[in-house]
């Protein structure tokens, strides 16, 4: 069955120019695939997993700061094991309409002067080290403020959000409606079933195609075979578990859908340039250096 993209609007727009939330919930309660007519600035405080934004599925980690543009379907899938001791994941999120940005620039020349020539992105963006640091600090401060103070902080934050050059694209809008639904349906199915073997006939039937047509369509759309896509997704998930959990390599192997440990080690080593154990040690060493 095709997963429905849930549209929703920002609540009570008459009394709020934007919305700020500090969310602590169990992973299963996080919103499914959805879209809304607002910019979404999202800071992951606790938890990790995989994010779908537009045409792209990528892993995310604690500390990530991402901007989702209006109208782009997206979904943050937190891995249950990444929850805290109370079983919760946590993030800070601010959502604001594009008209809010335009009105602020019209009303405040000082802001307009800072944002003159701004080209608003169509892609989802993940901010780099310096911009993330600034945005994380601002959102943490907003969490301690009242509504009026948050508005003042938003005016300081907007030039950073839209003026930064320190970012990478993590999702492009899908222009063709049929392909939007089909590729999102495929990605959602993989996210839900990657721990098991997914037969080509099975996924082809899911999107209403025969095996041959599906293989041609997928290779043309993604530049790789479906099996390569699933393997990459499993390896990305394995990387997050290696970085953020203490589970044994053998346990992670089976958790992400590989049925044979030596095969998993070979595939991982070929893709990442090092064994799973070395990857974990290198990440932990980098984390110690950063601290």
PDB file of C-alpha atoms in Angstrom:
ATOM      1  CA  UNK A   1       0.000   0.000   0.000  1.00  0.00           C
ATOM      2  CA  UNK A   2       1.186   3.517  -0.789  1.00  0.00           C
ATOM      3  CA  UNK A   3       1.955   5.613   2.291  1.00  0.00           C
ATOM      4  CA  UNK A   4      -0.121   8.780   2.376  1.00  0.00           C
ATOM      5  CA  UNK A   5       1.769  12.059   2.586  1.00  0.00           C
ATOM      6  CA  UNK A   6       0.099  13.903   5.436  1.00  0.00           C
ATOM      7  CA  UNK A   7      -0.412  17.643   4.837  1.00  0.00           C
ATOM      8  CA  UNK A   8      -0.815  19.909   7.822  1.00  0.00           C
ATOM      9  CA  UNK A   9      -0.943  23.615   8.569  1.00  0.00           C
ATOM     10  CA  UNK A  10       0.660  25.641  11.323  1.00  0.00           C
ATOM     11  CA  UNK A  11      -1.902  26.060  14.132  1.00  0.00           C
ATOM     12  CA  UNK A  12      -3.500  29.359  15.140  1.00  0.00           C
ATOM     13  CA  UNK A  13      -1.721  31.640  12.615  1.00  0.00           C
ATOM     14  CA  UNK A  14      -3.558  34.732  13.915  1.00  0.00           C
ATOM     15  CA  UNK A  15      -1.766  34.604  17.269  1.00  0.00           C
ATOM     16  CA  UNK A  16       1.649  33.334  16.236  1.00  0.00           C
ATOM     17  CA  UNK A  17       4.027  34.519  13.528  1.00  0.00           C
ATOM     18  CA  UNK A  18       6.087  31.328  13.843  1.00  0.00           C
ATOM     19  CA  UNK A  19       6.256  28.228  16.020  1.00  0.00           C
ATOM     20  CA  UNK A  20       8.985  26.908  18.273  1.00  0.00           C
ATOM     21  CA  UNK A  21       8.774  23.493  19.942  1.00  0.00           C
ATOM     22  CA  UNK A  22      10.957  21.371  22.199  1.00  0.00           C
ATOM     23  CA  UNK A  23       9.880  17.798  21.481  1.00  0.00           C
ATOM     24  CA  UNK A  24      10.567  14.808  23.727  1.00  0.00           C
ATOM     25  CA  UNK A  25       8.698  11.734  22.508  1.00  0.00           C
ATOM     26  CA  UNK A  26       9.152   8.024  21.910  1.00  0.00           C
ATOM     27  CA  UNK A  27      10.441   7.260  18.379  1.00  0.00           C
ATOM     28  CA  UNK A  28       7.183   5.580  17.336  1.00  0.00           C
ATOM     29  CA  UNK A  29       5.251   8.841  17.863  1.00  0.00           C
ATOM     30  CA  UNK A  30       7.374  10.939  15.499  1.00  0.00           C
ATOM     31  CA  UNK A  31       5.405  12.189  12.463  1.00  0.00           C
ATOM     32  CA  UNK A  32       5.251   9.918   9.443  1.00  0.00           C
ATOM     33  CA  UNK A  33       5.831  11.157   5.892  1.00  0.00           C
ATOM     34  CA  UNK A  34       4.314  14.640   5.787  1.00  0.00           C
ATOM     35  CA  UNK A  35       4.555  18.082   4.258  1.00  0.00           C
ATOM     36  CA  UNK A  36       3.494  21.609   5.136  1.00  0.00           C
ATOM     37  CA  UNK A  37       3.614  25.123   3.725  1.00  0.00           C
ATOM     38  CA  UNK A  38       6.400  26.317   6.025  1.00  0.00           C
ATOM     39  CA  UNK A  39      10.147  26.359   6.445  1.00  0.00           C
ATOM     40  CA  UNK A  40      11.226  23.828   9.066  1.00  0.00           C
ATOM     41  CA  UNK A  41      14.489  24.325  10.969  1.00  0.00           C
ATOM     42  CA  UNK A  42      15.243  21.127  12.862  1.00  0.00           C
ATOM     43  CA  UNK A  43      17.987  20.475  15.449  1.00  0.00           C
ATOM     44  CA  UNK A  44      18.457  16.894  16.681  1.00  0.00           C
ATOM     45  CA  UNK A  45      19.451  16.865  20.349  1.00  0.00           C
ATOM     46  CA  UNK A  46      19.094  13.151  21.144  1.00  0.00           C
ATOM     47  CA  UNK A  47      18.608  10.271  18.731  1.00  0.00           C
ATOM     48  CA  UNK A  48      19.720   9.197  15.304  1.00  0.00           C
ATOM     49  CA  UNK A  49      18.298   7.341  12.318  1.00  0.00           C
ATOM     50  CA  UNK A  50      17.368   8.013   8.707  1.00  0.00           C
ATOM     51  CA  UNK A  51      15.781  11.095   7.159  1.00  0.00           C
ATOM     52  CA  UNK A  52      13.711  11.238   3.985  1.00  0.00           C
ATOM     53  CA  UNK A  53      13.584  14.689   2.397  1.00  0.00           C
ATOM     54  CA  UNK A  54      12.234  15.058  -1.137  1.00  0.00           C
ATOM     55  CA  UNK A  55      14.052  12.570  -3.353  1.00  0.00           C
ATOM     56  CA  UNK A  56      16.750  11.595  -0.816  1.00  0.00           C
ATOM     57  CA  UNK A  57      17.109   9.214   2.117  1.00  0.00           C
ATOM     58  CA  UNK A  58      20.141   9.843   4.327  1.00  0.00           C
ATOM     59  CA  UNK A  59      21.231   9.025   7.886  1.00  0.00           C
ATOM     60  CA  UNK A  60      21.149  11.729  10.531  1.00  0.00           C
ATOM     61  CA  UNK A  61      22.898  12.051  13.881  1.00  0.00           C
ATOM     62  CA  UNK A  62      22.694  14.000  17.099  1.00  0.00           C
ATOM     63  CA  UNK A  63      23.730  17.597  16.533  1.00  0.00           C
ATOM     64  CA  UNK A  64      22.491  17.748  12.936  1.00  0.00           C
ATOM     65  CA  UNK A  65      20.784  20.988  11.907  1.00  0.00           C
ATOM     66  CA  UNK A  66      18.623  20.768   8.775  1.00  0.00           C
ATOM     67  CA  UNK A  67      16.357  23.196   6.910  1.00  0.00           C
ATOM     68  CA  UNK A  68      13.352  21.709   5.075  1.00  0.00           C
ATOM     69  CA  UNK A  69      11.759  24.046   2.477  1.00  0.00           C
ATOM     70  CA  UNK A  70       7.985  24.598   2.243  1.00  0.00           C
ATOM     71  CA  UNK A  71       6.048  21.905   0.420  1.00  0.00           C
ATOM     72  CA  UNK A  72       8.789  19.241   0.568  1.00  0.00           C
ATOM     73  CA  UNK A  73       7.605  15.895   1.909  1.00  0.00           C
ATOM     74  CA  UNK A  74       9.856  14.598   4.682  1.00  0.00           C
ATOM     75  CA  UNK A  75      10.100  12.079   7.487  1.00  0.00           C
ATOM     76  CA  UNK A  76      12.566  11.615  10.348  1.00  0.00           C
ATOM     77  CA  UNK A  77      12.800   7.932  11.307  1.00  0.00           C
ATOM     78  CA  UNK A  78      14.556   7.583  14.660  1.00  0.00           C
ATOM     79  CA  UNK A  79      16.137   4.233  15.437  1.00  0.00           C
ATOM     80  CA  UNK A  80      14.463   3.011  18.669  1.00  0.00           C
ATOM     81  CA  UNK A  81      17.803   2.109  20.266  1.00  0.00           C
ATOM     82  CA  UNK A  82      18.885   5.757  19.978  1.00  0.00           C
ATOM     83  CA  UNK A  83      16.331   6.863  22.597  1.00  0.00           C
ATOM     84  CA  UNK A  84      17.468   8.077  26.013  1.00  0.00           C
ATOM     85  CA  UNK A  85      17.018   6.232  29.320  1.00  0.00           C
ATOM     86  CA  UNK A  86      13.377   7.344  29.404  1.00  0.00           C
ATOM     87  CA  UNK A  87      12.742   5.947  25.919  1.00  0.00           C
ATOM     88  CA  UNK A  88      12.544   9.384  24.279  1.00  0.00           C
ATOM     89  CA  UNK A  89      14.214  11.159  21.406  1.00  0.00           C
ATOM     90  CA  UNK A  90      14.497  14.943  21.490  1.00  0.00           C
ATOM     91  CA  UNK A  91      14.731  17.799  19.006  1.00  0.00           C
ATOM     92  CA  UNK A  92      14.135  21.538  18.787  1.00  0.00           C
ATOM     93  CA  UNK A  93      12.163  22.744  15.784  1.00  0.00           C
ATOM     94  CA  UNK A  94      11.066  26.141  14.538  1.00  0.00           C
ATOM     95  CA  UNK A  95       8.542  26.400  11.693  1.00  0.00           C
ATOM     96  CA  UNK A  96       7.717  29.622   9.896  1.00  0.00           C
ATOM     97  CA  UNK A  97       5.920  30.594   6.710  1.00  0.00           C
ATOM     98  CA  UNK A  98       7.707  32.254   3.822  1.00  0.00           C
ATOM     99  CA  UNK A  99       5.334  35.177   4.155  1.00  0.00           C
ATOM    100  CA  UNK A 100       6.740  35.703   7.669  1.00  0.00           C
ATOM    101  CA  UNK A 101      10.226  36.167   6.175  1.00  0.00           C
ATOM    102  CA  UNK A 102       8.910  38.516   3.502  1.00  0.00           C
ATOM    103  CA  UNK A 103       6.933  40.613   6.010  1.00  0.00           C
ATOM    104  CA  UNK A 104       9.947  40.928   8.301  1.00  0.00           C
ATOM    105  CA  UNK A 105      12.108  42.116   5.420  1.00  0.00           C
ATOM    106  CA  UNK A 106       9.416  44.620   4.394  1.00  0.00           C
ATOM    107  CA  UNK A 107       8.966  46.004   7.899  1.00  0.00           C
ATOM    108  CA  UNK A 108      12.580  46.076   9.070  1.00  0.00           C
ATOM    109  CA  UNK A 109      15.082  47.773   6.732  1.00  0.00           C
ATOM    110  CA  UNK A 110      17.945  46.571   8.921  1.00  0.00           C
ATOM    111  CA  UNK A 111      16.980  42.961   8.215  1.00  0.00           C
ATOM    112  CA  UNK A 112      16.343  43.683   4.538  1.00  0.00           C
ATOM    113  CA  UNK A 113      19.822  45.213   4.228  1.00  0.00           C
ATOM    114  CA  UNK A 114      21.365  42.080   5.714  1.00  0.00           C
ATOM    115  CA  UNK A 115      19.376  39.772   3.430  1.00  0.00           C
ATOM    116  CA  UNK A 116      19.529  41.750   0.194  1.00  0.00           C
ATOM    117  CA  UNK A 117      20.129  39.440  -2.761  1.00  0.00           C
ATOM    118  CA  UNK A 118      19.113  36.335  -0.804  1.00  0.00           C
ATOM    119  CA  UNK A 119      18.253  33.349  -2.994  1.00  0.00           C
ATOM    120  CA  UNK A 120      15.952  31.077  -1.034  1.00  0.00           C
ATOM    121  CA  UNK A 121      16.882  27.395  -1.409  1.00  0.00           C
ATOM    122  CA  UNK A 122      14.654  24.807  -3.023  1.00  0.00           C
ATOM    123  CA  UNK A 123      16.692  21.906  -1.633  1.00  0.00           C
ATOM    124  CA  UNK A 124      16.725  20.623   1.925  1.00  0.00           C
ATOM    125  CA  UNK A 125      19.976  21.805   3.539  1.00  0.00           C
ATOM    126  CA  UNK A 126      22.197  20.342   6.235  1.00  0.00           C
ATOM    127  CA  UNK A 127      24.371  23.021   7.805  1.00  0.00           C
ATOM    128  CA  UNK A 128      28.097  22.637   8.319  1.00  0.00           C
ATOM    129  CA  UNK A 129      30.118  22.926  11.503  1.00  0.00           C
ATOM    130  CA  UNK A 130      30.168  26.709  12.010  1.00  0.00           C
ATOM    131  CA  UNK A 131      26.592  27.464  10.913  1.00  0.00           C
ATOM    132  CA  UNK A 132      25.273  24.522  12.937  1.00  0.00           C
ATOM    133  CA  UNK A 133      27.063  25.828  16.017  1.00  0.00           C
ATOM    134  CA  UNK A 134      25.455  29.264  15.653  1.00  0.00           C
ATOM    135  CA  UNK A 135      21.968  27.860  14.964  1.00  0.00           C
ATOM    136  CA  UNK A 136      22.141  25.325  17.797  1.00  0.00           C
ATOM    137  CA  UNK A 137      23.118  28.059  20.238  1.00  0.00           C
ATOM    138  CA  UNK A 138      20.269  30.306  19.060  1.00  0.00           C
ATOM    139  CA  UNK A 139      17.660  27.550  19.334  1.00  0.00           C
ATOM    140  CA  UNK A 140      18.852  26.594  22.818  1.00  0.00           C
ATOM    141  CA  UNK A 141      18.546  30.225  23.880  1.00  0.00           C
ATOM    142  CA  UNK A 142      15.051  30.450  22.373  1.00  0.00           C
ATOM    143  CA  UNK A 143      14.039  27.473  24.474  1.00  0.00           C
ATOM    144  CA  UNK A 144      14.471  29.624  27.599  1.00  0.00           C
ATOM    145  CA  UNK A 145      12.675  32.700  26.216  1.00  0.00           C
ATOM    146  CA  UNK A 146       9.121  33.959  26.094  1.00  0.00           C
ATOM    147  CA  UNK A 147       7.371  34.537  22.759  1.00  0.00           C
ATOM    148  CA  UNK A 148       8.457  38.155  22.304  1.00  0.00           C
ATOM    149  CA  UNK A 149      12.085  37.328  23.079  1.00  0.00           C
ATOM    150  CA  UNK A 150      11.944  34.465  20.587  1.00  0.00           C
ATOM    151  CA  UNK A 151      10.724  36.839  17.899  1.00  0.00           C
ATOM    152  CA  UNK A 152      13.761  39.069  18.479  1.00  0.00           C
ATOM    153  CA  UNK A 153      16.021  36.026  18.283  1.00  0.00           C
ATOM    154  CA  UNK A 154      14.344  34.946  15.031  1.00  0.00           C
ATOM    155  CA  UNK A 155      15.239  38.298  13.450  1.00  0.00           C
ATOM    156  CA  UNK A 156      18.872  37.617  14.320  1.00  0.00           C
ATOM    157  CA  UNK A 157      18.631  34.019  13.139  1.00  0.00           C
ATOM    158  CA  UNK A 158      17.080  34.541   9.685  1.00  0.00           C
ATOM    159  CA  UNK A 159      20.238  36.003   8.060  1.00  0.00           C
ATOM    160  CA  UNK A 160      22.205  32.988   9.311  1.00  0.00           C
ATOM    161  CA  UNK A 161      19.645  30.457   8.072  1.00  0.00           C
ATOM    162  CA  UNK A 162      19.346  31.974   4.595  1.00  0.00           C
ATOM    163  CA  UNK A 163      22.748  33.620   4.245  1.00  0.00           C
ATOM    164  CA  UNK A 164      24.986  30.721   5.188  1.00  0.00           C
ATOM    165  CA  UNK A 165      27.253  29.147   2.573  1.00  0.00           C
ATOM    166  CA  UNK A 166      28.210  26.416   5.026  1.00  0.00           C
ATOM    167  CA  UNK A 167      25.826  23.639   3.998  1.00  0.00           C
ATOM    168  CA  UNK A 168      25.234  20.635   1.756  1.00  0.00           C
ATOM    169  CA  UNK A 169      22.072  19.613  -0.078  1.00  0.00           C
ATOM    170  CA  UNK A 170      20.321  16.640   1.537  1.00  0.00           C
ATOM    171  CA  UNK A 171      17.217  16.441  -0.653  1.00  0.00           C
ATOM    172  CA  UNK A 172      15.838  17.890  -3.875  1.00  0.00           C
ATOM    173  CA  UNK A 173      12.182  18.516  -4.700  1.00  0.00           C
ATOM    174  CA  UNK A 174      10.587  15.941  -6.948  1.00  0.00           C
ATOM    175  CA  UNK A 175       8.829  17.776  -9.747  1.00  0.00           C
ATOM    176  CA  UNK A 176       6.775  15.050 -11.404  1.00  0.00           C
ATOM    177  CA  UNK A 177       3.853  14.074  -9.201  1.00  0.00           C
ATOM    178  CA  UNK A 178       3.683  10.426 -10.262  1.00  0.00           C
ATOM    179  CA  UNK A 179       7.397   9.924  -9.706  1.00  0.00           C
ATOM    180  CA  UNK A 180       7.169  11.782  -6.393  1.00  0.00           C
ATOM    181  CA  UNK A 181       4.642   9.314  -5.076  1.00  0.00           C
ATOM    182  CA  UNK A 182       6.371   6.286  -6.556  1.00  0.00           C
ATOM    183  CA  UNK A 183       9.900   7.040  -5.301  1.00  0.00           C
ATOM    184  CA  UNK A 184       8.631   8.045  -1.868  1.00  0.00           C
ATOM    185  CA  UNK A 185       6.629   4.846  -1.754  1.00  0.00           C
ATOM    186  CA  UNK A 186       9.753   2.835  -2.594  1.00  0.00           C
ATOM    187  CA  UNK A 187      11.887   4.659  -0.020  1.00  0.00           C
ATOM    188  CA  UNK A 188       9.238   4.296   2.674  1.00  0.00           C
ATOM    189  CA  UNK A 189       8.928   0.580   1.955  1.00  0.00           C
ATOM    190  CA  UNK A 190      12.694   0.112   2.223  1.00  0.00           C
ATOM    191  CA  UNK A 191      12.790   2.042   5.512  1.00  0.00           C
ATOM    192  CA  UNK A 192      10.122  -0.275   6.924  1.00  0.00           C
ATOM    193  CA  UNK A 193      11.436  -3.601   5.557  1.00  0.00           C
ATOM    194  CA  UNK A 194      15.238  -3.310   5.144  1.00  0.00           C
ATOM    195  CA  UNK A 195      15.909  -5.762   8.004  1.00  0.00           C
ATOM    196  CA  UNK A 196      14.441  -8.512   5.824  1.00  0.00           C
ATOM    197  CA  UNK A 197      15.167  -9.629   2.285  1.00  0.00           C
ATOM    198  CA  UNK A 198      13.160  -7.581  -0.242  1.00  0.00           C
ATOM    199  CA  UNK A 199      12.511  -9.472  -3.469  1.00  0.00           C
ATOM    200  CA  UNK A 200      12.328  -7.490  -6.707  1.00  0.00           C
ATOM    201  CA  UNK A 201       8.919  -8.990  -7.436  1.00  0.00           C
ATOM    202  CA  UNK A 202       7.755  -7.803  -4.006  1.00  0.00           C
ATOM    203  CA  UNK A 203       8.815  -4.169  -4.350  1.00  0.00           C
ATOM    204  CA  UNK A 204       7.718  -4.044  -8.005  1.00  0.00           C
ATOM    205  CA  UNK A 205       4.233  -5.217  -7.035  1.00  0.00           C
ATOM    206  CA  UNK A 206       4.163  -2.629  -4.246  1.00  0.00           C
ATOM    207  CA  UNK A 207       4.363   0.177  -6.825  1.00  0.00           C
ATOM    208  CA  UNK A 208       2.221  -1.545  -9.444  1.00  0.00           C
ATOM    209  CA  UNK A 209       4.957  -2.547 -11.908  1.00  0.00           C
ATOM    210  CA  UNK A 210       6.393  -5.791 -13.216  1.00  0.00           C
ATOM    211  CA  UNK A 211       9.954  -6.744 -12.321  1.00  0.00           C
ATOM    212  CA  UNK A 212      11.546  -5.752 -15.619  1.00  0.00           C
ATOM    213  CA  UNK A 213       9.832  -2.346 -15.795  1.00  0.00           C
ATOM    214  CA  UNK A 214      10.672  -1.635 -12.166  1.00  0.00           C
ATOM    215  CA  UNK A 215      14.376  -2.436 -12.619  1.00  0.00           C
ATOM    216  CA  UNK A 216      14.629  -0.142 -15.644  1.00  0.00           C
ATOM    217  CA  UNK A 217      12.688   2.648 -13.926  1.00  0.00           C
ATOM    218  CA  UNK A 218      14.727   2.506 -10.729  1.00  0.00           C
ATOM    219  CA  UNK A 219      18.106   2.432 -12.452  1.00  0.00           C
ATOM    220  CA  UNK A 220      17.094   5.375 -14.634  1.00  0.00           C
ATOM    221  CA  UNK A 221      15.751   7.373 -11.675  1.00  0.00           C
ATOM    222  CA  UNK A 222      18.444   6.727  -9.065  1.00  0.00           C
ATOM    223  CA  UNK A 223      21.504   5.815 -11.140  1.00  0.00           C
ATOM    224  CA  UNK A 224      21.886   2.497  -9.299  1.00  0.00           C
ATOM    225  CA  UNK A 225      20.114  -0.821  -9.019  1.00  0.00           C
ATOM    226  CA  UNK A 226      17.500  -1.418  -6.341  1.00  0.00           C
ATOM    227  CA  UNK A 227      19.756  -3.936  -4.584  1.00  0.00           C
ATOM    228  CA  UNK A 228      22.544  -1.329  -4.473  1.00  0.00           C
ATOM    229  CA  UNK A 229      20.086   1.192  -3.003  1.00  0.00           C
ATOM    230  CA  UNK A 230      18.997  -1.232  -0.274  1.00  0.00           C
ATOM    231  CA  UNK A 231      22.610  -2.170   0.465  1.00  0.00           C
ATOM    232  CA  UNK A 232      23.580   1.502   0.806  1.00  0.00           C
ATOM    233  CA  UNK A 233      20.666   2.103   3.138  1.00  0.00           C
ATOM    234  CA  UNK A 234      21.659  -0.862   5.299  1.00  0.00           C
ATOM    235  CA  UNK A 235      25.291   0.266   5.412  1.00  0.00           C
ATOM    236  CA  UNK A 236      24.292   3.826   6.339  1.00  0.00           C
ATOM    237  CA  UNK A 237      22.177   2.452   9.177  1.00  0.00           C
ATOM    238  CA  UNK A 238      25.054   0.205  10.265  1.00  0.00           C
ATOM    239  CA  UNK A 239      27.369   3.239  10.352  1.00  0.00           C
ATOM    240  CA  UNK A 240      24.999   5.065  12.685  1.00  0.00           C
ATOM    241  CA  UNK A 241      24.776   2.046  14.988  1.00  0.00           C
ATOM    242  CA  UNK A 242      28.561   1.658  15.001  1.00  0.00           C
ATOM    243  CA  UNK A 243      29.007   5.331  15.872  1.00  0.00           C
ATOM    244  CA  UNK A 244      26.294   5.693  18.470  1.00  0.00           C
ATOM    245  CA  UNK A 245      25.675   2.287  20.062  1.00  0.00           C
ATOM    246  CA  UNK A 246      27.766  -0.283  21.898  1.00  0.00           C
ATOM    247  CA  UNK A 247      26.255  -3.236  20.097  1.00  0.00           C
ATOM    248  CA  UNK A 248      28.612  -5.893  18.769  1.00  0.00           C
ATOM    249  CA  UNK A 249      29.415  -5.870  15.053  1.00  0.00           C
ATOM    250  CA  UNK A 250      27.765  -9.265  14.696  1.00  0.00           C
ATOM    251  CA  UNK A 251      24.551  -7.953  16.262  1.00  0.00           C
ATOM    252  CA  UNK A 252      24.527  -4.881  14.025  1.00  0.00           C
ATOM    253  CA  UNK A 253      25.057  -7.109  11.000  1.00  0.00           C
ATOM    254  CA  UNK A 254      21.765  -8.904  11.568  1.00  0.00           C
ATOM    255  CA  UNK A 255      19.921  -5.772  12.766  1.00  0.00           C
ATOM    256  CA  UNK A 256      20.433  -4.052   9.397  1.00  0.00           C
ATOM    257  CA  UNK A 257      19.424  -6.994   7.236  1.00  0.00           C
ATOM    258  CA  UNK A 258      22.646  -8.915   6.510  1.00  0.00           C
ATOM    259  CA  UNK A 259      22.372 -12.628   7.192  1.00  0.00           C
ATOM    260  CA  UNK A 260      26.069 -13.481   7.134  1.00  0.00           C
ATOM    261  CA  UNK A 261      28.739 -11.721   9.216  1.00  0.00           C
ATOM    262  CA  UNK A 262      31.745 -12.349   6.905  1.00  0.00           C
ATOM    263  CA  UNK A 263      29.704 -11.080   3.947  1.00  0.00           C
ATOM    264  CA  UNK A 264      28.688  -7.983   5.913  1.00  0.00           C
ATOM    265  CA  UNK A 265      32.308  -7.250   6.833  1.00  0.00           C
ATOM    266  CA  UNK A 266      33.422  -7.653   3.201  1.00  0.00           C
ATOM    267  CA  UNK A 267      30.669  -5.394   1.829  1.00  0.00           C
ATOM    268  CA  UNK A 268      31.195  -2.790   4.556  1.00  0.00           C
ATOM    269  CA  UNK A 269      34.976  -2.753   4.072  1.00  0.00           C
ATOM    270  CA  UNK A 270      34.658  -2.360   0.317  1.00  0.00           C
ATOM    271  CA  UNK A 271      32.155   0.491   0.630  1.00  0.00           C
ATOM    272  CA  UNK A 272      33.756   2.382   3.539  1.00  0.00           C
ATOM    273  CA  UNK A 273      37.424   1.591   2.959  1.00  0.00           C
ATOM    274  CA  UNK A 274      37.814  -0.022   6.384  1.00  0.00           C
ATOM    275  CA  UNK A 275      36.295  -2.771   8.508  1.00  0.00           C
ATOM    276  CA  UNK A 276      33.305  -2.092  10.802  1.00  0.00           C
ATOM    277  CA  UNK A 277      35.536  -2.365  13.889  1.00  0.00           C
ATOM    278  CA  UNK A 278      38.068   0.093  12.505  1.00  0.00           C
ATOM    279  CA  UNK A 279      35.271   2.452  11.456  1.00  0.00           C
ATOM    280  CA  UNK A 280      33.960   2.483  15.037  1.00  0.00           C
ATOM    281  CA  UNK A 281      37.423   3.081  16.507  1.00  0.00           C
ATOM    282  CA  UNK A 282      38.132   5.897  14.063  1.00  0.00           C
ATOM    283  CA  UNK A 283      34.851   7.624  14.837  1.00  0.00           C
ATOM    284  CA  UNK A 284      35.410   7.335  18.594  1.00  0.00           C
ATOM    285  CA  UNK A 285      38.927   8.719  18.161  1.00  0.00           C
ATOM    286  CA  UNK A 286      37.596  11.685  16.161  1.00  0.00           C
ATOM    287  CA  UNK A 287      34.975  12.308  18.844  1.00  0.00           C
ATOM    288  CA  UNK A 288      37.633  12.347  21.563  1.00  0.00           C
ATOM    289  CA  UNK A 289      39.738  14.801  19.544  1.00  0.00           C
ATOM    290  CA  UNK A 290      36.744  17.089  18.976  1.00  0.00           C
ATOM    291  CA  UNK A 291      36.036  17.234  22.682  1.00  0.00           C
TER     292      UNK A 291
END
